[in-house]
Coordinates of C-alpha atoms in Angstrom, one line a residue:
M28 CA -13.5 25.7 -5.9
E29 CA -16.8 24.7 -4.4
G30 CA -17.2 24.8 -0.6
Y31 CA -18.4 21.2 -0.8
Y32 CA -14.8 20.0 -1.1
W33 CA -13.5 22.2 1.7
I34 CA -16.3 21.0 4.0
Q35 CA -15.3 17.4 3.4
F36 CA -11.6 18.0 3.8
G37 CA -12.2 20.1 6.9
C38 CA -14.5 17.6 8.6
L39 CA -12.1 14.7 8.0
A40 CA -9.1 16.8 9.1
V41 CA -10.8 17.8 12.3
C42 CA -11.8 14.2 13.0
C43 CA -8.2 13.0 12.3
A44 CA -6.7 15.7 14.6
M45 CA -9.1 14.8 17.4
L46 CA -8.2 11.1 17.2
E47 CA -4.5 11.9 17.3
M48 CA -4.8 14.5 20.0
Q49 CA -6.5 12.0 22.3
K50 CA -3.4 9.8 22.1
L51 CA -1.3 12.6 23.5
G52 CA -0.6 12.3 27.2
T53 CA -1.6 8.6 27.3
K54 CA 0.5 6.0 29.0
E55 CA 2.3 4.9 25.8
R56 CA 5.6 6.5 26.7
V57 CA 5.4 5.1 30.2
T58 CA 4.7 1.5 29.1
M59 CA 7.1 1.5 26.2
P60 CA 10.9 1.7 26.9
Q61 CA 13.0 4.5 25.3
N62 CA 15.1 2.0 23.3
F63 CA 11.9 0.7 21.6
L64 CA 10.7 4.2 20.9
T65 CA 14.1 5.1 19.3
F66 CA 14.0 1.9 17.2
R67 CA 10.4 2.6 16.1
N68 CA 10.9 6.2 15.3
G69 CA 14.0 5.4 13.3
Y70 CA 12.0 2.9 11.2
L71 CA 9.2 5.3 10.8
F72 CA 11.6 7.9 9.4
V73 CA 13.0 5.5 6.9
Y74 CA 9.6 4.2 5.9
S75 CA 8.3 7.7 5.4
M76 CA 11.3 8.7 3.2
M77 CA 10.8 5.5 1.1
M78 CA 7.1 6.2 0.7
A79 CA 7.9 9.9 -0.1
G80 CA 10.1 8.6 -3.0
D81 CA 7.1 6.7 -4.3
W82 CA 4.4 9.3 -3.7
L83 CA 6.3 12.2 -5.3
Q84 CA 6.3 10.3 -8.6
G85 CA 2.7 9.2 -8.6
P86 CA 0.9 12.4 -9.8
Y87 CA 3.2 13.0 -12.7
V88 CA 4.0 9.6 -14.2
Y89 CA 1.2 9.8 -16.7
A90 CA 1.7 13.5 -17.3
L91 CA 5.4 13.0 -18.0
Y92 CA 4.6 10.4 -20.7
Q93 CA 2.0 12.8 -22.2
H94 CA 4.6 15.6 -22.1
Y95 CA 6.9 13.4 -24.2
G96 CA 4.1 13.0 -26.8
Y97 CA 3.1 9.4 -26.3
S98 CA -0.4 8.1 -27.0
T99 CA -2.7 6.6 -24.4
G100 CA -2.0 3.1 -25.9
D101 CA 1.8 3.6 -25.6
I102 CA 1.4 4.9 -22.0
G103 CA -0.8 1.9 -21.2
K104 CA 2.0 -0.5 -22.4
L105 CA 4.5 1.3 -20.1
F106 CA 2.2 0.8 -17.1
I107 CA 1.6 -2.8 -18.0
A108 CA 5.4 -3.3 -18.2
G109 CA 5.8 -2.0 -14.7
F110 CA 3.1 -4.3 -13.2
G111 CA 4.3 -7.2 -15.3
S112 CA 7.9 -6.7 -14.1
S113 CA 6.6 -6.7 -10.5
M114 CA 4.6 -9.9 -11.1
I115 CA 7.4 -11.8 -12.8
F116 CA 10.4 -10.8 -10.8
G117 CA 8.8 -10.1 -7.4
T118 CA 9.0 -13.6 -6.1
V119 CA 12.6 -13.9 -7.1
V120 CA 13.7 -10.7 -5.4
G121 CA 11.6 -11.7 -2.4
S122 CA 13.3 -15.0 -2.1
M123 CA 16.7 -13.3 -2.5
A124 CA 15.7 -10.9 0.3
D125 CA 15.0 -13.8 2.6
K126 CA 18.3 -15.5 1.8
Y127 CA 20.8 -12.5 1.4
G128 CA 19.2 -10.1 3.9
R129 CA 16.3 -7.6 4.1
K130 CA 18.7 -4.7 4.7
N131 CA 20.5 -5.5 1.4
A132 CA 17.1 -5.8 -0.3
A133 CA 16.0 -2.4 1.1
L134 CA 19.2 -0.8 -0.3
T135 CA 18.4 -2.6 -3.6
Y136 CA 15.0 -0.9 -3.6
V137 CA 16.7 2.5 -3.2
V138 CA 19.1 1.9 -6.1
T139 CA 16.6 0.5 -8.5
Y140 CA 14.0 3.2 -7.8
I141 CA 16.6 5.9 -8.2
L142 CA 17.6 4.3 -11.5
S143 CA 13.9 4.4 -12.5
C144 CA 13.8 8.1 -11.7
V145 CA 16.9 8.8 -13.7
T146 CA 15.4 7.3 -16.8
K147 CA 12.7 9.9 -16.8
H148 CA 15.2 12.4 -18.1
W149 CA 15.1 10.7 -21.5
S150 CA 12.1 10.8 -23.8
D151 CA 13.2 7.6 -25.7
Y152 CA 10.4 5.0 -25.3
W153 CA 12.7 2.1 -24.6
V154 CA 14.6 4.0 -22.0
L155 CA 11.3 4.8 -20.3
M156 CA 10.4 1.1 -20.6
I157 CA 13.6 0.1 -18.8
G158 CA 12.6 2.7 -16.1
R159 CA 9.2 0.9 -15.7
F160 CA 11.1 -2.4 -15.4
F161 CA 13.2 -1.0 -12.5
G162 CA 10.0 0.6 -11.1
G163 CA 8.2 -2.8 -11.0
I164 CA 11.0 -4.5 -9.1
S165 CA 11.1 -1.5 -6.7
T166 CA 7.4 -1.8 -6.0
S167 CA 7.7 -5.4 -5.1
L168 CA 10.5 -4.6 -2.7
L169 CA 8.8 -1.6 -1.1
F170 CA 5.7 -3.5 -0.1
T171 CA 7.5 -6.6 1.3
V172 CA 11.1 -6.1 2.5
F173 CA 10.6 -3.2 4.8
E174 CA 7.7 -4.9 6.7
S175 CA 9.8 -8.2 6.7
W176 CA 12.8 -6.4 8.2
L177 CA 10.6 -4.7 10.8
V178 CA 8.9 -7.8 12.0
A179 CA 12.1 -9.8 12.3
E180 CA 14.0 -7.1 14.0
H181 CA 11.2 -6.3 16.4
F182 CA 11.1 -9.9 17.7
K183 CA 14.9 -10.3 17.6
R184 CA 15.2 -7.4 20.0
G185 CA 12.7 -9.0 22.3
Y186 CA 10.0 -6.3 22.1
E187 CA 6.4 -7.1 23.0
A188 CA 4.2 -8.4 20.1
E189 CA 1.4 -5.8 20.7
W190 CA 3.8 -2.9 20.2
L191 CA 4.2 -4.0 16.6
D192 CA 0.6 -3.2 16.0
K193 CA 1.1 0.4 16.9
T194 CA 4.2 0.7 14.7
F195 CA 2.1 -0.6 11.8
A196 CA -0.6 1.9 12.4
K197 CA 1.8 4.8 12.7
A198 CA 3.6 3.7 9.5
I199 CA 0.3 3.8 7.6
F200 CA -0.7 7.1 9.2
L201 CA 2.6 8.7 8.2
G202 CA 3.7 6.9 5.0
N203 CA 0.4 6.3 3.4
G204 CA -1.4 9.4 4.8
L205 CA 0.6 12.5 5.8
V206 CA 3.6 11.9 3.6
S207 CA 1.3 11.3 0.5
I208 CA -0.4 14.7 1.1
V209 CA 2.9 16.6 1.6
S210 CA 4.5 14.8 -1.4
G211 CA 1.6 15.7 -3.6
L212 CA 1.8 19.4 -2.6
L213 CA 5.6 19.4 -3.1
A214 CA 5.4 17.8 -6.5
N215 CA 2.7 20.4 -7.5
Y216 CA 4.9 23.2 -6.2
L217 CA 8.0 22.0 -8.2
V218 CA 6.1 21.7 -11.4
T219 CA 3.6 24.5 -11.2
D220 CA 5.0 27.3 -9.0
M221 CA 8.7 26.8 -9.7
S222 CA 8.1 25.8 -13.4
L223 CA 10.8 23.1 -13.3
G224 CA 8.9 20.7 -15.6
P225 CA 7.3 17.3 -15.0
V226 CA 10.7 15.6 -14.4
A227 CA 11.3 17.7 -11.2
P228 CA 9.2 15.4 -8.9
F229 CA 11.3 12.4 -10.0
D230 CA 14.5 14.2 -9.1
A231 CA 13.0 15.1 -5.7
A232 CA 12.0 11.5 -5.2
A233 CA 15.6 10.4 -6.0
V234 CA 16.9 12.7 -3.3
M235 CA 14.4 11.4 -0.7
L236 CA 15.4 7.8 -1.6
F237 CA 19.1 8.6 -1.3
M238 CA 18.7 10.2 2.1
G239 CA 16.7 7.2 3.4
G240 CA 19.2 4.8 1.9
V241 CA 22.0 6.5 3.8
V242 CA 20.1 6.0 7.1
I243 CA 19.5 2.4 6.2
F244 CA 23.2 1.8 5.4
F245 CA 24.5 3.3 8.6
T246 CA 21.8 2.4 11.2
W247 CA 20.1 -0.8 10.2
T248 CA 21.3 -4.3 11.1
E249 CA 20.9 -7.2 8.8
N250 CA 18.3 -9.9 9.2
K251 CA 17.5 -12.9 7.1
G252 CA 14.8 -15.6 6.9
D253 CA 15.3 -18.5 9.3
N254 CA 17.5 -21.3 7.9
S255 CA 18.3 -19.1 4.9
E256 CA 22.0 -20.1 5.0
N257 CA 20.9 -23.7 4.2
T258 CA 18.6 -23.0 1.3
T259 CA 19.0 -21.7 -2.2
V260 CA 16.8 -19.0 -3.8
V261 CA 14.9 -21.6 -5.7
Q262 CA 14.4 -23.7 -2.5
G263 CA 13.2 -20.6 -0.7
M264 CA 10.6 -20.1 -3.4
H265 CA 9.5 -23.7 -3.1
L266 CA 9.3 -23.4 0.7
A267 CA 7.1 -20.3 0.3
Y268 CA 4.8 -22.2 -2.1
E269 CA 4.6 -25.1 0.4
A270 CA 3.7 -22.7 3.2
I271 CA 0.8 -21.3 1.2
K272 CA -0.3 -24.7 0.0
N273 CA -0.1 -26.5 3.4
D274 CA -1.3 -23.8 5.8
R275 CA -4.8 -22.7 5.0
R276 CA -4.3 -19.6 7.2
V277 CA -1.6 -18.4 4.9
F278 CA -3.6 -19.3 1.8
Y279 CA -6.7 -17.4 3.0
L280 CA -4.6 -14.4 4.0
G281 CA -3.0 -14.3 0.6
A282 CA -6.3 -14.6 -1.2
I283 CA -7.8 -11.9 1.0
Q284 CA -4.9 -9.5 0.4
S285 CA -5.0 -10.1 -3.4
L286 CA -8.8 -9.5 -3.6
F287 CA -8.7 -6.3 -1.6
E288 CA -5.6 -4.8 -3.2
A289 CA -7.0 -5.7 -6.7
S290 CA -10.1 -3.7 -5.9
M291 CA -7.9 -0.9 -4.4
Y292 CA -5.6 -0.5 -7.4
S293 CA -8.6 -0.7 -9.8
F294 CA -10.2 2.1 -7.8
V295 CA -7.0 4.2 -8.4
F296 CA -7.7 4.1 -12.1
L297 CA -11.5 4.4 -11.9
W298 CA -12.3 7.2 -9.5
T299 CA -11.4 10.0 -11.9
P300 CA -13.6 9.0 -14.8
A301 CA -16.4 8.1 -12.3
L302 CA -16.5 11.6 -10.8
G303 CA -16.1 13.4 -14.1
P304 CA -17.5 11.0 -16.8
N305 CA -18.4 13.9 -19.1
G306 CA -15.3 16.0 -18.6
E307 CA -16.6 17.9 -15.5
D308 CA -14.1 20.2 -13.9
I309 CA -13.1 18.5 -10.7
P310 CA -10.2 19.5 -8.4
H311 CA -8.1 16.3 -8.6
G312 CA -5.5 17.5 -6.1
M313 CA -8.0 18.5 -3.5
I314 CA -10.0 15.2 -3.8
F315 CA -6.8 13.2 -3.6
A316 CA -5.7 15.1 -0.4
T317 CA -9.2 14.5 1.1
M318 CA -8.9 10.8 0.3
M319 CA -5.6 10.6 2.0
V320 CA -6.9 12.3 5.1
A321 CA -9.7 9.7 5.1
C322 CA -7.0 7.0 5.0
M323 CA -5.3 8.7 8.0
V324 CA -8.6 8.6 9.9
G325 CA -8.8 4.9 9.2
S326 CA -5.3 4.2 10.4
S327 CA -6.0 6.1 13.6
V328 CA -9.1 4.1 14.2
A329 CA -7.2 0.9 13.4
S330 CA -4.6 1.8 16.1
R331 CA -7.3 2.0 18.7
I332 CA -9.1 -1.2 17.6
M333 CA -5.9 -3.3 17.5
S334 CA -5.0 -2.3 21.0
R335 CA -8.2 -3.7 22.5
P336 CA -8.0 -7.4 23.3
D337 CA -11.8 -7.8 22.9
F338 CA -11.5 -6.8 19.2
K339 CA -10.0 -9.6 17.2
V340 CA -8.6 -8.6 13.9
E341 CA -9.9 -11.7 12.2
R342 CA -13.4 -10.6 13.2
Y343 CA -13.6 -6.9 12.6
M344 CA -11.9 -7.2 9.2
Q345 CA -15.0 -8.9 8.0
M346 CA -16.9 -5.7 8.6
V347 CA -14.2 -3.7 6.9
F348 CA -14.5 -5.7 3.7
L349 CA -18.3 -5.5 3.7
V350 CA -18.3 -1.7 4.3
S351 CA -15.7 -1.4 1.5
A352 CA -18.0 -3.5 -0.8
C353 CA -20.9 -1.2 -0.1
A354 CA -18.8 1.9 -0.7
L355 CA -17.6 0.7 -4.2
A356 CA -21.1 -0.4 -5.0
V357 CA -22.3 3.2 -4.8
P358 CA -21.4 4.1 -8.5
V359 CA -23.4 1.0 -9.6
F360 CA -26.6 2.1 -7.8
V361 CA -26.2 5.8 -8.6
K362 CA -25.7 5.1 -12.3
S363 CA -28.8 2.9 -12.4
A364 CA -30.8 5.7 -10.6
G365 CA -30.1 8.1 -13.4
L366 CA -29.7 11.3 -11.3
G367 CA -28.6 13.4 -14.3
A368 CA -25.6 14.0 -16.4
G369 CA -23.1 16.8 -16.2
V370 CA -21.5 18.9 -18.9
K371 CA -17.9 19.3 -20.0
G372 CA -16.1 21.9 -18.0
G373 CA -19.0 22.2 -15.5
P374 CA -19.0 21.4 -11.8
I375 CA -19.3 18.0 -10.3
T376 CA -22.8 16.6 -10.5
F377 CA -25.1 15.5 -7.6
E378 CA -24.4 11.9 -8.8
G379 CA -20.6 12.6 -8.5
K380 CA -21.0 14.1 -5.0
I381 CA -22.7 10.9 -3.8
Q382 CA -20.1 8.8 -5.3
L383 CA -17.3 10.9 -3.7
L384 CA -18.8 10.2 -0.3
G385 CA -18.7 6.5 -1.0
F386 CA -15.1 6.8 -2.1
L387 CA -14.1 8.6 1.1
V388 CA -15.7 5.7 3.1
F389 CA -13.6 3.3 1.0
E390 CA -10.4 5.2 1.7
T391 CA -11.2 5.1 5.4
M392 CA -11.4 1.4 5.2
V393 CA -8.1 1.3 3.3
G394 CA -6.6 3.0 6.3
V395 CA -7.9 0.3 8.6
F396 CA -6.9 -2.5 6.2
W397 CA -3.2 -1.8 5.9
P398 CA -2.1 -2.0 9.6
S399 CA -4.6 -4.8 10.2
M400 CA -3.3 -6.9 7.3
M401 CA 0.3 -6.2 8.5
K402 CA -0.7 -7.6 11.9
M403 CA -2.2 -10.8 10.5
R404 CA 0.9 -11.3 8.2
S405 CA 3.2 -11.0 11.2
Q406 CA 1.2 -13.7 13.0
Y407 CA 0.7 -16.3 10.2
V408 CA 3.4 -15.8 7.5
P409 CA 6.5 -18.0 8.4
E410 CA 9.6 -15.9 9.1
E411 CA 11.9 -18.1 7.0
T412 CA 10.1 -17.1 3.8
R413 CA 8.3 -14.0 4.8
S414 CA 9.4 -11.7 1.9
T415 CA 8.9 -14.5 -0.7
V416 CA 5.4 -15.4 0.5
M417 CA 4.4 -11.7 0.5
N418 CA 5.5 -11.4 -3.1
F419 CA 3.6 -14.5 -4.0
F420 CA 0.5 -12.7 -2.7
R421 CA 1.1 -9.9 -5.2
I422 CA 1.2 -12.2 -8.3
P423 CA -2.6 -12.3 -8.8
L424 CA -2.8 -8.6 -7.9
N425 CA -0.4 -7.6 -10.6
L426 CA -1.9 -10.0 -13.1
F427 CA -5.4 -8.5 -12.5
V428 CA -4.2 -4.9 -12.8
C429 CA -2.5 -5.7 -16.1
L430 CA -5.8 -7.1 -17.4
I431 CA -7.6 -4.0 -16.2
L432 CA -5.1 -1.7 -17.9
Y433 CA -5.4 -3.7 -21.1
N434 CA -9.2 -3.7 -21.2
V435 CA -10.0 -0.5 -19.3
A436 CA -11.5 1.2 -22.4
L437 CA -13.7 -1.9 -23.3
V438 CA -15.5 -2.5 -20.0
P439 CA -18.1 0.0 -18.6
L440 CA -17.2 1.7 -15.3
T441 CA -20.2 0.2 -13.6
A442 CA -19.1 -3.3 -14.5
M443 CA -15.6 -2.5 -13.1
F444 CA -17.0 -1.3 -9.8
G445 CA -19.4 -4.3 -9.7
M446 CA -16.5 -6.6 -10.1
C447 CA -14.6 -4.8 -7.3
T448 CA -17.7 -5.1 -5.0
L449 CA -17.8 -8.9 -5.7
F450 CA -14.1 -9.2 -4.9
L451 CA -14.6 -7.5 -1.6
C452 CA -17.6 -9.6 -0.7
L453 CA -15.5 -12.7 -1.4
A454 CA -12.7 -11.3 0.8
A455 CA -15.2 -10.9 3.6
F456 CA -16.3 -14.5 3.2
L457 CA -12.7 -15.8 3.2
Q458 CA -12.0 -13.6 6.3
R459 CA -14.8 -15.4 8.1
K460 CA -13.2 -18.7 7.0
L461 CA -9.9 -17.5 8.4
E462 CA -11.6 -16.5 11.7
A463 CA -13.1 -20.0 12.1
L464 CA -9.8 -21.7 11.2
V465 CA -7.9 -19.6 13.8
A466 CA -10.5 -20.4 16.4
E467 CA -9.7 -24.1 15.9
R468 CA -6.0 -23.4 16.3
P469 CA -5.9 -20.6 18.9
H470 CA -2.3 -21.3 19.9
G471 CA -0.8 -21.5 16.4
K472 CA 2.7 -20.3 15.8
Q473 CA 2.8 -16.6 15.3
S474 CA 6.5 -16.0 14.4
S475 CA 9.5 -18.1 14.5
L476 CA 11.4 -15.2 16.1
A477 CA 8.8 -14.4 18.7
P478 CA 10.2 -14.5 22.2

């Protein structure tokens, strides 16, 4: 493996370690009571286990379908089924979570994702399709109910609002950074070193999910959306729609999230062919690990920024989106410059190296995005329909990803990256609109459970 990759990984790892070491010995443990630290660490453990259950599967989903002998077209339909299931049923399960409880919804996530893992033991196409159906529902629950439970429980216990920001940042650092790297290494060890086959990571994921589910069952208390006892699931969906329609802050926030995440998920499909368009031999595992370290750096930076009262999240996120746009525009400009093509089986080209630098910058911005978006959602999304509103936000995302998957072979990579750049610029524009709107209403309601 070229030293180029190790240099990038090493520099980012050192940067991440330095940022985290500077936090040691600070006054955090003095200013935060022990009961809050216990609560936070318990949540972080559960969240990390849930994310491990997701990350363990990621590297081998496509490989497993190939192992069973399915074509690219058949595999694409399976992926579309997963995103389509998330889009169609996400709002329903979100409204049910608000009405019947976020703890129950978290346990439902555990059960449905374990069922999705179990279906991987069969090579029958329709059994795998059922697994994707369960997986789509699980994804909607993963990215909504855990955050909803945390926000409600945090304020119900009377903790300070600013402590929530640090919990968000640590959750992204661990769940979307460190856990993803360890999960990738574990999955590779199970398949390659232990020769257990491509189903092994899914079994490991089921174990992680079960362990986290046990902790949820015995340690979490239930919380629901405000006034949930007096509303039906359909009424909850209508209230969520009204919240988005009548509060421009919520509308802008949903549009911003959809635009950024659409670009992010498109990037997941695009970075491999962008770095090796002619079949160049690139170390996918090493590059993935480096990207995750970049994400960890971003979450560490976000933790510092959010703790400073002079840095308003509505303002600095404009810069985050613009930098992200520039990063994903790199492949467009590099391709137009014509820096030379590679050969099949050869090393990564100079063009690929420049693109990789841009991709690492984007992943750093992803690390800043997640906790910052969580903070804004905790401020502006109404508590009574929090899970439902968050799943409404994911509808355009899932629709766009389905369209990308269906047409990925028909549209040039540069056009795809150009579209992502446009989305991110639009997100920056809407973020500026949100900042102006918040400035007009500086004392707007942040959370119906806030003390």
